[in-house]
PDB file of C-alpha atoms in Angstrom:
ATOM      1  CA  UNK A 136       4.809 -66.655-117.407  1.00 75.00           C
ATOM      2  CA  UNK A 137       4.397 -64.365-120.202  1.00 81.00           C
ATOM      3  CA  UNK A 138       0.995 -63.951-122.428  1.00 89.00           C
ATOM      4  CA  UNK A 139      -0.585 -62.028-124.937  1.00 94.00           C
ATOM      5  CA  UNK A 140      -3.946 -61.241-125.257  1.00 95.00           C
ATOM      6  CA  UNK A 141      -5.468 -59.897-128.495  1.00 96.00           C
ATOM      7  CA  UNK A 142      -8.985 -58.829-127.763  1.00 96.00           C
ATOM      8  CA  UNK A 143     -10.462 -58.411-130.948  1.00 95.00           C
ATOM      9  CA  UNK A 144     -10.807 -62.220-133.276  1.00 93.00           C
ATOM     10  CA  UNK A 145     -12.334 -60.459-136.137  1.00 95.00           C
ATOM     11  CA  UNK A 146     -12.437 -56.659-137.023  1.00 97.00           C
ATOM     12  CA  UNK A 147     -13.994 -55.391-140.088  1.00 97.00           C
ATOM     13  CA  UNK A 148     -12.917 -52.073-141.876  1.00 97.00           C
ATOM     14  CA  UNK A 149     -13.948 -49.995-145.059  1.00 97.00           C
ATOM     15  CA  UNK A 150     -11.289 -49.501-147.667  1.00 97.00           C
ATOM     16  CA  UNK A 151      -9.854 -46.246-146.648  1.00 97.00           C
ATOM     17  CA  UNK A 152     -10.300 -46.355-143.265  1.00 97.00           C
ATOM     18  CA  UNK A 153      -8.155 -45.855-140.050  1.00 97.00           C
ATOM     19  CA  UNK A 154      -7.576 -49.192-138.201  1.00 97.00           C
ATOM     20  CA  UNK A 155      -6.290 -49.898-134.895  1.00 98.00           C
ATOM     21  CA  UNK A 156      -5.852 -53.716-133.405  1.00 98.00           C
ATOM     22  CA  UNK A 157      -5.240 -53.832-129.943  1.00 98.00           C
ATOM     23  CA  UNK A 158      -2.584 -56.038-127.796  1.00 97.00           C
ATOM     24  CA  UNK A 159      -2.333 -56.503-124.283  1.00 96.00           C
ATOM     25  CA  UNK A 160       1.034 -58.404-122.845  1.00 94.00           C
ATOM     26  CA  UNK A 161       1.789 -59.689-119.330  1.00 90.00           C
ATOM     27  CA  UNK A 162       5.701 -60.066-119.175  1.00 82.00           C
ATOM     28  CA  UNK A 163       7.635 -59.465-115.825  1.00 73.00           C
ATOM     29  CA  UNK A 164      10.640 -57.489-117.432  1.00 76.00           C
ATOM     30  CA  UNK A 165      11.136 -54.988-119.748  1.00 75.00           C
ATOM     31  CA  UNK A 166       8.961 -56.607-123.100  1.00 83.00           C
ATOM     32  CA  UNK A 167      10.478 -57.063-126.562  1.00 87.00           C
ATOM     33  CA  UNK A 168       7.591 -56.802-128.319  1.00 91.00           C
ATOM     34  CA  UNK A 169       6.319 -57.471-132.511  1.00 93.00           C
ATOM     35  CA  UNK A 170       4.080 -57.769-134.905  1.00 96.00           C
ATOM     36  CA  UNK A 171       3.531 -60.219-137.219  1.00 95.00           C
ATOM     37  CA  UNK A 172       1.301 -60.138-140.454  1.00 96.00           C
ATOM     38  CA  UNK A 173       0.055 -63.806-141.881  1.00 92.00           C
ATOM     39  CA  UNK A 174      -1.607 -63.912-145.037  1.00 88.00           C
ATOM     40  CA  UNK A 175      -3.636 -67.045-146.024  1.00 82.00           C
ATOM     41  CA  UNK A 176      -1.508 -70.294-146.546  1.00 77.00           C
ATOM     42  CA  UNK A 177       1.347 -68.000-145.621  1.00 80.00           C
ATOM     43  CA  UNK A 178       4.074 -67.789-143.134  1.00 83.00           C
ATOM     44  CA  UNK A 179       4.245 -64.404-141.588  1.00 90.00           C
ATOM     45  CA  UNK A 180       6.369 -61.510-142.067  1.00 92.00           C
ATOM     46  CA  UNK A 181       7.919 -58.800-139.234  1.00 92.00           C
ATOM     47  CA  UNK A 182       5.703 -55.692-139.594  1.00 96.00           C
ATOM     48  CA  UNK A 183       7.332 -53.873-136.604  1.00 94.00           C
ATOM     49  CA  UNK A 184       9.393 -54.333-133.413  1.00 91.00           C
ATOM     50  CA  UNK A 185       9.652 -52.276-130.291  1.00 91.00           C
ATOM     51  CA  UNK A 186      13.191 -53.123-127.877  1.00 84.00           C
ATOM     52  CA  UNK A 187      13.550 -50.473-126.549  1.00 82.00           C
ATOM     53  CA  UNK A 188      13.323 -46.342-127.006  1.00 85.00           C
ATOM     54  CA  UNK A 189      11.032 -44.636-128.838  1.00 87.00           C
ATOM     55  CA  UNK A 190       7.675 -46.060-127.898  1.00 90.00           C
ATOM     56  CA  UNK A 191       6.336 -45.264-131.183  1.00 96.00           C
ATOM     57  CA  UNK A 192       7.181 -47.224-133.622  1.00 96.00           C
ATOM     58  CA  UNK A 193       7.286 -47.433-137.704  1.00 96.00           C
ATOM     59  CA  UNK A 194       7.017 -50.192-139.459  1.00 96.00           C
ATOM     60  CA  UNK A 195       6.299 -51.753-143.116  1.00 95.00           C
ATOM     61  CA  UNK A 196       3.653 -50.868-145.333  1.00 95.00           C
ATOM     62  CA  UNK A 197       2.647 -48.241-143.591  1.00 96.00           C
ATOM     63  CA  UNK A 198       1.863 -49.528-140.068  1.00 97.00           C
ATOM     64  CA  UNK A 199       2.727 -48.160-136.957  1.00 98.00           C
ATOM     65  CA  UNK A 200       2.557 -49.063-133.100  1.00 98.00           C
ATOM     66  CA  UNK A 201       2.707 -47.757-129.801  1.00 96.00           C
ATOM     67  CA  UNK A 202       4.071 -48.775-126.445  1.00 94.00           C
ATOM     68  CA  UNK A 203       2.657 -47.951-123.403  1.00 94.00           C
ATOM     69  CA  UNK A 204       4.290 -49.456-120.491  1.00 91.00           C
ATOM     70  CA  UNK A 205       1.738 -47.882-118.246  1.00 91.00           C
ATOM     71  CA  UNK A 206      -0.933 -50.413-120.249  1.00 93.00           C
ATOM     72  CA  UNK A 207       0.736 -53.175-120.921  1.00 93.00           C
ATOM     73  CA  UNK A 208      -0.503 -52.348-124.697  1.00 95.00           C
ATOM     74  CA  UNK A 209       1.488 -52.225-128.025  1.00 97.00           C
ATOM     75  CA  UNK A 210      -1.495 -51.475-129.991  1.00 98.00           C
ATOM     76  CA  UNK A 211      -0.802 -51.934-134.214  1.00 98.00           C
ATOM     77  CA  UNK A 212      -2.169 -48.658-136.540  1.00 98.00           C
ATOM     78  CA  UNK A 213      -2.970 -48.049-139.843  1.00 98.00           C
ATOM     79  CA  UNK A 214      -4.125 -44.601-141.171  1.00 97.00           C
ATOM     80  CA  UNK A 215      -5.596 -45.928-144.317  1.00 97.00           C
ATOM     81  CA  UNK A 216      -6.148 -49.468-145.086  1.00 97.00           C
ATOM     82  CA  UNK A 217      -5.761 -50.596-148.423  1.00 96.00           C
ATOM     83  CA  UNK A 218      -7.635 -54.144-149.583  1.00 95.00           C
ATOM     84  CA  UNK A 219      -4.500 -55.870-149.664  1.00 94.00           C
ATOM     85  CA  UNK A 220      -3.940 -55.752-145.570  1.00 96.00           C
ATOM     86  CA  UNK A 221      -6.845 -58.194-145.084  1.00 96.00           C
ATOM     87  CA  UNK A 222      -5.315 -60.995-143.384  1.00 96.00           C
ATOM     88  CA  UNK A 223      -4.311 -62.084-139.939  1.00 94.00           C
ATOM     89  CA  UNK A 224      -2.136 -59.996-137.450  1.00 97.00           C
ATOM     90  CA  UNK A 225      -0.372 -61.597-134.943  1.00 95.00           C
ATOM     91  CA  UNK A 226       1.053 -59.433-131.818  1.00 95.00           C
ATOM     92  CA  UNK A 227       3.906 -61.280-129.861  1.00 93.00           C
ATOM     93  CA  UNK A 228       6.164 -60.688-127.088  1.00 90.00           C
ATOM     94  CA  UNK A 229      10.099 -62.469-127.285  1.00 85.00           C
ATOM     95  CA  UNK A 230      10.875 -64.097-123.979  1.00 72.00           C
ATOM     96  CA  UNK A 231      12.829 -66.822-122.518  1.00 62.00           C
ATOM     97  CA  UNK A 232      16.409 -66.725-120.755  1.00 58.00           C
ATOM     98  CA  UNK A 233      17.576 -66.082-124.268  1.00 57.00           C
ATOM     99  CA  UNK A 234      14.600 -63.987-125.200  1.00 60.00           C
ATOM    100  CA  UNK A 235      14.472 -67.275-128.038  1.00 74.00           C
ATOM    101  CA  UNK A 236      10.763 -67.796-127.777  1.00 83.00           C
ATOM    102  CA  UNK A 237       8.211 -66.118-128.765  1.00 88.00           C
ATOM    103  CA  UNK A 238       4.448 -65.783-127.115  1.00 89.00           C
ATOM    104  CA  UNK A 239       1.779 -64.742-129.512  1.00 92.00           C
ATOM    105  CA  UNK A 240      -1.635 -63.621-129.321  1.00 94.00           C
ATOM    106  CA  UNK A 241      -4.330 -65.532-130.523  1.00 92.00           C
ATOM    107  CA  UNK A 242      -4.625 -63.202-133.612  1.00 94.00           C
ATOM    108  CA  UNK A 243      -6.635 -60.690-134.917  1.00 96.00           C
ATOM    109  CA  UNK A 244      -8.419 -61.322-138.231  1.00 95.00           C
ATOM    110  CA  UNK A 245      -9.339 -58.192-140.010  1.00 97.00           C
ATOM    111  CA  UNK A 246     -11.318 -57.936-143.138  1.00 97.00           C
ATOM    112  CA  UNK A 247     -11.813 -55.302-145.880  1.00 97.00           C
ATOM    113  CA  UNK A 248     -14.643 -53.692-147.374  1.00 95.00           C
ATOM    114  CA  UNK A 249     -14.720 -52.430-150.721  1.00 91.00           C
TER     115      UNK A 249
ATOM    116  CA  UNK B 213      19.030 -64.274-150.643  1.00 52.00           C
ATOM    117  CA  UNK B 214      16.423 -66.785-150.429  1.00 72.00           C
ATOM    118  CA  UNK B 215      14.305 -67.538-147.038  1.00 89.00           C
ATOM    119  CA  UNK B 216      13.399 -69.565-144.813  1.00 94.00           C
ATOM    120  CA  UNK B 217      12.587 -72.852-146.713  1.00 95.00           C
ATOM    121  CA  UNK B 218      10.150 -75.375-144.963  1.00 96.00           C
ATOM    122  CA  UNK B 219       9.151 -78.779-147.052  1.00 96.00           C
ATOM    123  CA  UNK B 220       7.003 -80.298-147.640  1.00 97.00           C
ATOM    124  CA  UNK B 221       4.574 -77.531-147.980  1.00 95.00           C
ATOM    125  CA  UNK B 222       1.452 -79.979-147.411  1.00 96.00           C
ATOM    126  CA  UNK B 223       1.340 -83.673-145.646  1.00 98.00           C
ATOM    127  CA  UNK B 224      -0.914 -86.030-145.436  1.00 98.00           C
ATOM    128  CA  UNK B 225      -0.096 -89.368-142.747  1.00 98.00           C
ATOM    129  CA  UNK B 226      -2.662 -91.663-141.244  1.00 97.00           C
ATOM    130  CA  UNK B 227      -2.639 -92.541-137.772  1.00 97.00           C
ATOM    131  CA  UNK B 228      -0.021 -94.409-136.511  1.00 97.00           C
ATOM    132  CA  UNK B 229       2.352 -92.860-139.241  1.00 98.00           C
ATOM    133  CA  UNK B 230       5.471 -90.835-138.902  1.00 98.00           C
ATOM    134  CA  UNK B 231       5.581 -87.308-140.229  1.00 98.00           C
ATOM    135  CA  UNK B 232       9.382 -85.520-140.836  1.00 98.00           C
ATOM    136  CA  UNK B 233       8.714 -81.951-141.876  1.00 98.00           C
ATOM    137  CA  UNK B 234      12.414 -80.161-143.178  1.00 98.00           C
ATOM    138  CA  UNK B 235      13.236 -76.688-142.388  1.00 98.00           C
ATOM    139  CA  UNK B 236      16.253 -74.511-143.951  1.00 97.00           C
ATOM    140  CA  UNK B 237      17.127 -71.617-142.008  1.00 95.00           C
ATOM    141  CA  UNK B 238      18.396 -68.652-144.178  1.00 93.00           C
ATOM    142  CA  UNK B 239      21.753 -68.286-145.223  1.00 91.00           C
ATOM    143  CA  UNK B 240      23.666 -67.379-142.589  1.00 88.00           C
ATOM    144  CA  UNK B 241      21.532 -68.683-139.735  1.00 90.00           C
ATOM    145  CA  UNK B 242      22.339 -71.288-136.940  1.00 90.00           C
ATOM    146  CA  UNK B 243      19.921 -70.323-134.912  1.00 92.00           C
ATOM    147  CA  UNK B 244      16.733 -72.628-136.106  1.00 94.00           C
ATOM    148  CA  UNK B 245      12.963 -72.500-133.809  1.00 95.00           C
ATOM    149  CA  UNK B 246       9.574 -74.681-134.735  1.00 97.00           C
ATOM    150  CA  UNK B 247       5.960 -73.155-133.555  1.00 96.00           C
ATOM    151  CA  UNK B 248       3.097 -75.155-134.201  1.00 96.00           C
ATOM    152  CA  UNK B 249      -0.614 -73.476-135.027  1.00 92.00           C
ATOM    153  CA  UNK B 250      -3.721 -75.508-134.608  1.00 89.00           C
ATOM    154  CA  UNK B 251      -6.969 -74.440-136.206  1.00 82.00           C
ATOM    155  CA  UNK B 252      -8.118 -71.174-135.091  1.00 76.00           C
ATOM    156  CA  UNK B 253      -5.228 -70.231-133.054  1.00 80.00           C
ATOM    157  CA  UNK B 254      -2.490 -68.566-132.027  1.00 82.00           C
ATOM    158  CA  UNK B 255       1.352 -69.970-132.556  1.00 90.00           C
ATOM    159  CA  UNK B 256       2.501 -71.887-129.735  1.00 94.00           C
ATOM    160  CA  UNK B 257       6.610 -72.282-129.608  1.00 93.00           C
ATOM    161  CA  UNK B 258       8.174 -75.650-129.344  1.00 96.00           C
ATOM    162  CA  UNK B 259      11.634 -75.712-129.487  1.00 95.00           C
ATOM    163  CA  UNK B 260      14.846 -73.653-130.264  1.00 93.00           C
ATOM    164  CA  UNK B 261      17.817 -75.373-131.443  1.00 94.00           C
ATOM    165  CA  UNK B 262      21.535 -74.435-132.406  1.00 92.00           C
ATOM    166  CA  UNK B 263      23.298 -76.395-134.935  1.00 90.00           C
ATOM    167  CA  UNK B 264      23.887 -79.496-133.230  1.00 90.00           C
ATOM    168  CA  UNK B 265      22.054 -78.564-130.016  1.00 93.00           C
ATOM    169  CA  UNK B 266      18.610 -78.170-128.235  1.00 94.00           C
ATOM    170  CA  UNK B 267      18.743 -75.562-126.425  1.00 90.00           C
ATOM    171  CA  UNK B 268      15.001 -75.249-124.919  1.00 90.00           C
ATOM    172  CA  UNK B 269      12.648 -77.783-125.726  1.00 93.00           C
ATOM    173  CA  UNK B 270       9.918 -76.344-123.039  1.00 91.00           C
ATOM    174  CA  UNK B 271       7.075 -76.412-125.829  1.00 92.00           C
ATOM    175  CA  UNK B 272       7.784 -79.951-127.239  1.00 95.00           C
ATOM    176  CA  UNK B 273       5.140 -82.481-126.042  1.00 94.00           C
ATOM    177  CA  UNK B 274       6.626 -85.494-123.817  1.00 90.00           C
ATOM    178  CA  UNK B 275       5.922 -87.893-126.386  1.00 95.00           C
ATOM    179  CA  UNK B 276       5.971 -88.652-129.916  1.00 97.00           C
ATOM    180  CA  UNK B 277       7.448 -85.396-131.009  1.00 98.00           C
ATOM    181  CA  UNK B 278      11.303 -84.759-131.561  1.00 97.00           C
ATOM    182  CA  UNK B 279      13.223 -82.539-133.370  1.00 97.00           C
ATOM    183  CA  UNK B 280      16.985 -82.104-134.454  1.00 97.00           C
ATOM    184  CA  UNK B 281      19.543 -79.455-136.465  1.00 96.00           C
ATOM    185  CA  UNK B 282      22.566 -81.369-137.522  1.00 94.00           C
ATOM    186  CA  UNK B 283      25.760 -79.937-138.635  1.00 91.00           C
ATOM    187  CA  UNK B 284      24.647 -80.206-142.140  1.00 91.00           C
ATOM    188  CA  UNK B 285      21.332 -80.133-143.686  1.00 93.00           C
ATOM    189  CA  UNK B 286      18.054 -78.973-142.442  1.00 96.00           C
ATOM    190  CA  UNK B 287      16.507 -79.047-138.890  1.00 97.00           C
ATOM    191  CA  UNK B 288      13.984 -81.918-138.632  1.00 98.00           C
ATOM    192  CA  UNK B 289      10.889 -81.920-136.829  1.00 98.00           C
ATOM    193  CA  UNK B 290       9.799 -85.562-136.225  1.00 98.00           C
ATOM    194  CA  UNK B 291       6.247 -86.623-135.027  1.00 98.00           C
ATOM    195  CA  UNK B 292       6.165 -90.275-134.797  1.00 98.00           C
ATOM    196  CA  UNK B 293       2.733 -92.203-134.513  1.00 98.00           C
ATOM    197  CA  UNK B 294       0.559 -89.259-135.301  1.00 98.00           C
ATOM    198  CA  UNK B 295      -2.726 -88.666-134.099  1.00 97.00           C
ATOM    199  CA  UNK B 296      -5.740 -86.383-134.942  1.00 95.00           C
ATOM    200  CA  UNK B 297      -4.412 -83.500-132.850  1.00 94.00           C
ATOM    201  CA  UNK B 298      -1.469 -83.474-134.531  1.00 96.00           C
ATOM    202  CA  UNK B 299      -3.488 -81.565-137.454  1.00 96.00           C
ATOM    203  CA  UNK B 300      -1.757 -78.072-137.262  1.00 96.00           C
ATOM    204  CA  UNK B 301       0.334 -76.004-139.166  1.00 94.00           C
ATOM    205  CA  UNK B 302       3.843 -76.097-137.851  1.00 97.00           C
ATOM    206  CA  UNK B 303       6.133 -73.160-138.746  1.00 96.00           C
ATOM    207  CA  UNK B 304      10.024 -72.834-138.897  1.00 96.00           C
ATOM    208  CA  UNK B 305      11.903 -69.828-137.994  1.00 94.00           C
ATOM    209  CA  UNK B 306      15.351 -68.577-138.132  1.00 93.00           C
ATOM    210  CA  UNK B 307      17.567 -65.699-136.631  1.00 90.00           C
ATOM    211  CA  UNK B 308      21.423 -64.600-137.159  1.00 86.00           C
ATOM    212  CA  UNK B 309      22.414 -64.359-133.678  1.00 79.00           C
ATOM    213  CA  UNK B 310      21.717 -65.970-130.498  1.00 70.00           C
ATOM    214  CA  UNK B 311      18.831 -63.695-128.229  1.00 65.00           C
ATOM    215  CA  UNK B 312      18.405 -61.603-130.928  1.00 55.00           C
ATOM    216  CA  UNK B 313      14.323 -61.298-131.213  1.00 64.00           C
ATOM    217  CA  UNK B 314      14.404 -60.508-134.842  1.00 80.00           C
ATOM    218  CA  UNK B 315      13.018 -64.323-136.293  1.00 88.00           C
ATOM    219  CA  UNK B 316      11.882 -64.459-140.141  1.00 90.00           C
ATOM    220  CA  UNK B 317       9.264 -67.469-140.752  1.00 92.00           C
ATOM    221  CA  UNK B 318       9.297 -69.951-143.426  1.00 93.00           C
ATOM    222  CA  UNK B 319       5.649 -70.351-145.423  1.00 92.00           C
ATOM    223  CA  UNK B 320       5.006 -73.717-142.885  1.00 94.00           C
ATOM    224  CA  UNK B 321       4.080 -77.182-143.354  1.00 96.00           C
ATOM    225  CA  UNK B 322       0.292 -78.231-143.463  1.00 95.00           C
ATOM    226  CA  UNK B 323       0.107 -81.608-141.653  1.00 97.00           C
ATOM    227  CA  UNK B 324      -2.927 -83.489-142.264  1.00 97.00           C
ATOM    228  CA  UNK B 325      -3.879 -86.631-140.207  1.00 97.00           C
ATOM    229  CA  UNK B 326      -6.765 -88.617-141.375  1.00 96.00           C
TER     230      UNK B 326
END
């Protein structure tokens, strides 16, 4: 069975700063993998998606990720956070016979610092 | 175009009760799935359905829980005699096409169970 494993519950990171959340998948077959931002009392909204290709990918508001087979990683980037990305980032790989279902990590909570 | 609509937004039921949380897939959607968060957690999927069909119901609990997507009107998610562990936020999603990864969330419904 699939999984994702988020390592990181709560990161903490200076206005400014680079930031980098890590996520590790298990999935038998080639991974469809996303990220998912939740901010609180929200639902959450598509950051990025990786299906195939490139294994570096762009996304919104100025987040990127990379895919490395070889790790079983698809680890989420920011160059410069800005105070509005604190929130909750969910990573998630789309499985099932349909690829309908979705597996996510336990989420990654990340805070800003003025 | 508007999104995914989920109501009600927040819902309070007392053991025993029955909760029936709505969900409106976007315009243009048939393809409807519910994912339930409990406190501190991940989302965990529960079902996928098709307008008029289940398709995979491998996350629904035995019991209790059901869940439907008639031919008109929203998909229902039915708990009946709630318990305390029922507490969770459940979300809605929707996608255009069947296997297609892409799903976009609805802001969930709060359940409550006192």
């Amino acid at each position: 069975a699939q999984s994702v494993t988020q390592p990181d519950i709560h990161i903490t990171v200076s206005e400014g700063a680079s930031l980098e959340l890590r996520c590790n998948y298990s999935y038998g077959a080639t991974p469809y993998l996303f990220w998912y931002v939740q901010s609180p009392g929200q639902g959450l909204q598509l950051l990025l998606k990786y299906f195939s290709g490139d294994t570096l990918v762009q996304g919104i508001k100025g987040f990127e990720a990379e895919f490395k087979r070889s790790q079983s990683s698809f680890n989420l980037r920011k160059p410069s956070v800005h105070w509005s990305d604190a929130a909750e980032y969910f990573c998630a790989v789309g499985a099932g016979a349909a690829g309908n279902k979705l597996t996510f990590g336990g989420g990654t909570r990340v805070l800003v610092k003025p | 175009n508007a999104g995914v609509m989920q109501n009600p937004r927040h819902l309070v039921r007392r053991r025993g009760q029955e909760a029936r949380l709505r969900c409106s897939p976007m315009k243009g959607h048939s393809h409807v799935y519910w994912y339930r968060q409990l406190p501190e957690e991940g989302l965990k999927f529960m079902v996928y359905l098709q307008k008029e069909n289940i398709i995979d119901e491998s996350g629904m609990p035995k019991e209790r829980f059901s869940a439907e997507f008639p031919k008109e009107g929203p998909s229902i998610l039915r708990i009946q005699q709630v318990v305390r562990g029922d507490s969770a936020a459940y979300f809605c999603a929707s996608s255009e096409r069947p296997g297609l990864y892409e799903q976009y969330f609805g802001p969930g419904t709060r359940l409550t169970v006192t």
